[in-house]
């Protein structure tokens, strides 16, 4: 019987941590076979995501930006912590800082992000509010690889939701979040199964590795 080493996942979160928890549940239920969530790193010592990590037996680490002044220094502290734990996939889950060039190159094609819009529409902060204010009829969520831009990397999966008359930022965000919790673990599974190929900036999903 051949044994392959499990994919070790590191998650970066700044806040609530519901996408992180969705990934943890998917790993625990074997919906993402052959993977372990090795560490949760937050740039905020008070992030609720850290408590979620503790509750699920995932190592929680706070690497506060105030203790590591300058983006490169902070990024490096995080990258070192991930490498020390042999992390093979980094998942940004509500991580509110831009990662610099060195980090992105160090983990090239191994960093995923979830964004609450149908990219390339509405990158950046408050994507759901941007969508409502623009007046789109369809909104959604995107899982993409992280490159050096803001929400510009190759797209892995997207899911659409309708925008209803009378939607508020909160009601639309909740509808999108339900899809985030579905497609983020799915994208991680595709990565863990080695089913992702790059064709320029386009991602191809192959049937078997
Ligand atoms: C999600 O809407 C995600 O798309 C965005 O930030 C939010 C994080 O929520 N990047 P949570 O911390 O995963 O609950």
Short mmCIF file of C-alpha atoms and ligand atoms in Angstrom, two decimals:
data_model
loop_
_atom_site.label_atom_id
_atom_site.label_comp_id
_atom_site.label_asym_id
_atom_site.label_seq_id
_atom_site.Cartn_x
_atom_site.Cartn_y
_atom_site.Cartn_z
CA UNK A 1 0.00 0.00 0.00
CA UNK A 2 1.50 3.34 -0.98
CA UNK A 3 1.27 6.16 1.51
CA UNK A 4 1.47 9.74 0.32
CA UNK A 5 2.20 12.46 2.86
CA UNK A 6 -0.92 14.47 3.69
CA UNK A 7 -1.25 17.97 2.27
CA UNK A 8 -0.65 20.34 5.16
CA UNK A 9 -2.91 23.38 4.96
CA UNK A 10 -2.18 26.71 6.65
CA UNK A 11 -5.01 29.23 6.92
CA UNK A 12 -4.59 33.01 7.33
CA UNK A 13 -7.57 34.85 8.80
CA UNK A 14 -8.07 38.29 10.30
CA UNK A 15 -11.56 37.96 11.71
CA UNK A 16 -14.62 35.78 12.08
CA UNK A 17 -13.21 32.61 10.56
CA UNK A 18 -16.31 30.99 9.09
CA UNK A 19 -14.51 29.99 5.88
CA UNK A 20 -11.66 28.59 7.93
CA UNK A 21 -14.19 26.55 9.91
CA UNK A 22 -15.81 25.30 6.67
CA UNK A 23 -12.40 24.00 5.54
CA UNK A 24 -11.74 22.40 8.94
CA UNK A 25 -15.13 20.64 8.81
CA UNK A 26 -14.49 19.42 5.27
CA UNK A 27 -11.12 17.97 6.30
CA UNK A 28 -12.60 16.38 9.44
CA UNK A 29 -15.45 14.79 7.50
CA UNK A 30 -13.01 13.45 4.89
CA UNK A 31 -14.63 15.59 2.18
CA UNK A 32 -11.01 16.67 1.60
CA UNK A 33 -9.18 13.37 1.87
CA UNK A 34 -5.47 13.26 2.55
CA UNK A 35 -5.24 16.74 4.05
CA UNK A 36 -4.72 18.22 7.49
CA UNK A 37 -5.24 21.78 8.67
CA UNK A 38 -1.87 22.34 10.31
CA UNK A 39 -2.12 25.92 11.53
CA UNK A 40 -4.29 29.02 11.71
CA UNK A 41 -2.38 32.28 11.63
CA UNK A 42 -3.98 35.61 12.36
CA UNK A 43 -2.56 39.11 12.12
CA UNK A 44 -4.87 40.05 15.02
CA UNK A 45 -4.51 38.57 18.47
CA UNK A 46 -8.24 39.09 19.12
CA UNK A 47 -9.51 37.43 15.94
CA UNK A 48 -12.41 35.03 16.63
CA UNK A 49 -10.79 32.65 14.12
CA UNK A 50 -8.11 31.87 16.73
CA UNK A 51 -10.76 30.58 19.15
CA UNK A 52 -12.27 28.45 16.37
CA UNK A 53 -8.82 26.95 15.79
CA UNK A 54 -8.43 26.10 19.48
CA UNK A 55 -11.88 24.51 19.55
CA UNK A 56 -10.94 22.25 16.63
CA UNK A 57 -7.44 21.34 17.79
CA UNK A 58 -5.71 23.40 15.09
CA UNK A 59 -2.59 25.23 16.22
CA UNK A 60 -3.47 28.92 16.60
CA UNK A 61 -0.78 31.56 16.07
CA UNK A 62 -1.14 35.31 16.30
CA UNK A 63 1.50 37.22 14.37
CA UNK A 64 0.50 40.79 15.04
CA UNK A 65 1.51 43.31 12.42
CA UNK A 66 2.32 45.82 15.19
CA UNK A 67 5.06 43.49 16.48
CA UNK A 68 6.53 43.14 12.97
CA UNK A 69 6.57 46.62 11.47
CA UNK A 70 6.66 46.79 7.70
CA UNK A 71 4.83 44.50 5.33
CA UNK A 72 7.88 42.51 4.27
CA UNK A 73 8.90 41.81 7.86
CA UNK A 74 5.38 40.75 8.81
CA UNK A 75 4.96 38.64 5.68
CA UNK A 76 8.30 36.94 6.35
CA UNK A 77 7.35 36.05 9.92
CA UNK A 78 4.18 34.41 8.59
CA UNK A 79 5.96 32.66 5.72
CA UNK A 80 8.60 31.30 8.11
CA UNK A 81 5.92 29.96 10.46
CA UNK A 82 4.16 28.26 7.55
CA UNK A 83 7.36 26.69 6.23
CA UNK A 84 8.39 25.49 9.68
CA UNK A 85 5.13 23.51 9.66
CA UNK A 86 5.66 22.16 6.14
CA UNK A 87 2.56 23.84 4.82
CA UNK A 88 1.90 22.95 1.19
CA UNK A 89 -1.21 25.07 0.66
CA UNK A 90 -2.00 28.48 2.15
CA UNK A 91 -5.67 29.49 2.31
CA UNK A 92 -6.54 33.12 2.86
CA UNK A 93 -9.91 33.24 4.59
CA UNK A 94 -10.86 36.80 5.37
CA UNK A 95 -7.23 37.84 5.62
CA UNK A 96 -7.38 41.60 5.36
CA UNK A 97 -3.78 42.38 4.38
CA UNK A 98 -2.19 42.35 0.97
CA UNK A 99 0.67 39.88 0.74
CA UNK A 100 3.83 41.25 -0.81
CA UNK A 101 5.83 39.96 -3.73
CA UNK A 102 8.28 37.92 -1.66
CA UNK A 103 5.53 35.96 0.06
CA UNK A 104 3.66 35.34 -3.19
CA UNK A 105 6.84 34.11 -4.90
CA UNK A 106 7.82 31.92 -1.97
CA UNK A 107 4.45 30.16 -2.14
CA UNK A 108 3.91 30.50 -5.88
CA UNK A 109 0.72 28.76 -7.06
CA UNK A 110 0.10 27.53 -3.52
CA UNK A 111 -1.99 30.39 -2.10
CA UNK A 112 -5.77 30.45 -2.48
CA UNK A 113 -8.19 33.23 -1.54
CA UNK A 114 -11.97 33.51 -1.31
CA UNK A 115 -13.55 36.76 -2.46
CA UNK A 116 -17.23 37.64 -2.13
CA UNK A 117 -17.87 38.74 -5.73
CA UNK A 118 -17.81 37.33 -9.21
CA UNK A 119 -14.33 38.49 -10.10
CA UNK A 120 -13.09 40.42 -11.98
CA UNK A 121 -16.08 42.51 -10.84
CA UNK A 122 -15.77 44.28 -7.50
CA UNK A 123 -12.28 43.47 -6.22
CA UNK A 124 -11.10 44.92 -2.93
CA UNK A 125 -13.03 45.73 0.22
CA UNK A 126 -16.83 45.69 0.64
CA UNK A 127 -17.44 43.70 -2.53
CA UNK A 128 -21.06 42.96 -1.62
CA UNK A 129 -21.76 46.65 -1.03
CA UNK A 130 -20.07 47.50 -4.33
CA UNK A 131 -22.31 44.98 -6.10
CA UNK A 132 -25.49 46.36 -4.51
CA UNK A 133 -24.56 49.95 -5.27
CA UNK A 134 -23.71 49.08 -8.86
CA UNK A 135 -27.11 47.43 -9.29
CA UNK A 136 -26.07 44.01 -10.57
CA UNK A 137 -28.75 41.30 -10.69
CA UNK A 138 -26.32 38.46 -10.04
CA UNK A 139 -23.58 38.42 -7.42
CA UNK A 140 -21.44 35.60 -6.06
CA UNK A 141 -18.14 34.30 -4.78
CA UNK A 142 -14.78 33.39 -6.31
CA UNK A 143 -11.93 31.14 -5.19
CA UNK A 144 -8.73 32.20 -6.91
CA UNK A 145 -4.99 31.82 -6.64
CA UNK A 146 -3.20 34.79 -5.16
CA UNK A 147 -0.82 36.78 -7.29
CA UNK A 148 0.75 40.15 -6.63
CA UNK A 149 -2.40 42.11 -7.45
CA UNK A 150 -5.59 42.66 -5.48
CA UNK A 151 -7.97 39.78 -6.23
CA UNK A 152 -6.48 39.34 -9.71
CA UNK A 153 -5.08 35.79 -9.68
CA UNK A 154 -6.24 32.76 -11.69
CA UNK A 155 -9.81 31.70 -10.91
CA UNK A 156 -10.49 28.17 -9.65
CA UNK A 157 -14.23 28.15 -8.86
CA UNK A 158 -17.10 30.62 -8.81
CA UNK A 159 -20.69 30.45 -7.63
CA UNK A 160 -23.48 32.90 -8.47
CA UNK A 161 -26.41 34.04 -6.35
CA UNK A 162 -29.33 36.31 -7.30
CA UNK A 163 -29.60 39.82 -5.97
CA UNK A 164 -33.14 40.37 -4.71
CA UNK A 165 -35.06 43.63 -4.63
CA UNK A 166 -34.81 44.87 -1.07
CA UNK A 167 -31.50 43.11 -0.40
CA UNK A 168 -29.28 44.78 2.16
CA UNK A 169 -25.53 44.38 2.40
CA UNK A 170 -26.17 41.92 5.23
CA UNK A 171 -28.76 39.80 3.39
CA UNK A 172 -26.70 39.63 0.20
CA UNK A 173 -23.53 38.85 2.17
CA UNK A 174 -25.28 35.97 3.94
CA UNK A 175 -26.47 34.48 0.63
CA UNK A 176 -22.97 34.75 -0.82
CA UNK A 177 -21.36 33.34 2.34
CA UNK A 178 -23.35 30.12 2.06
CA UNK A 179 -21.79 29.64 -1.38
CA UNK A 180 -18.33 30.54 -0.07
CA UNK A 181 -18.59 27.74 2.47
CA UNK A 182 -19.42 25.32 -0.33
CA UNK A 183 -16.89 26.30 -3.01
CA UNK A 184 -13.85 27.00 -0.84
CA UNK A 185 -13.58 23.44 0.55
CA UNK A 186 -14.32 22.17 -2.96
CA UNK A 187 -11.41 24.15 -4.41
CA UNK A 188 -9.11 22.92 -1.63
CA UNK A 189 -10.16 19.36 -2.44
CA UNK A 190 -9.29 19.87 -6.13
CA UNK A 191 -5.87 21.19 -5.09
CA UNK A 192 -5.32 18.32 -2.64
CA UNK A 193 -6.21 15.81 -5.33
CA UNK A 194 -3.68 17.37 -7.72
CA UNK A 195 -6.41 18.15 -10.24
CA UNK A 196 -5.47 21.75 -10.98
CA UNK A 197 -3.45 22.72 -14.06
CA UNK A 198 -2.50 26.15 -15.34
CA UNK A 199 -3.02 27.23 -18.93
CA UNK A 200 -1.63 30.74 -18.77
CA UNK A 201 -3.91 32.49 -16.31
CA UNK A 202 -6.68 29.99 -16.91
CA UNK A 203 -7.12 27.12 -14.49
CA UNK A 204 -8.02 23.72 -15.86
CA UNK A 205 -9.56 21.11 -13.63
CA UNK A 206 -8.61 17.63 -14.73
CA UNK A 207 -10.59 14.50 -13.94
CA UNK A 208 -7.82 12.63 -12.17
CA UNK A 209 -4.34 13.62 -11.12
C1 LIG B 1 -15.70 36.45 3.50
O1 LIG B 1 -16.82 37.10 2.95
C2 LIG B 1 -14.62 36.33 2.46
O2 LIG B 1 -15.12 36.16 1.18
C3 LIG B 1 -13.92 37.65 2.57
O3 LIG B 1 -13.94 37.97 3.94
C4 LIG B 1 -15.02 37.29 4.56
C5 LIG B 1 -14.42 36.47 5.64
O4 LIG B 1 -15.40 35.83 6.42
N1 LIG B 1 -12.59 37.56 2.00
P1 LIG B 1 -14.97 34.69 7.44
O5 LIG B 1 -13.89 35.30 8.35
O6 LIG B 1 -14.45 33.54 6.65
O7 LIG B 1 -16.21 34.36 8.20
#
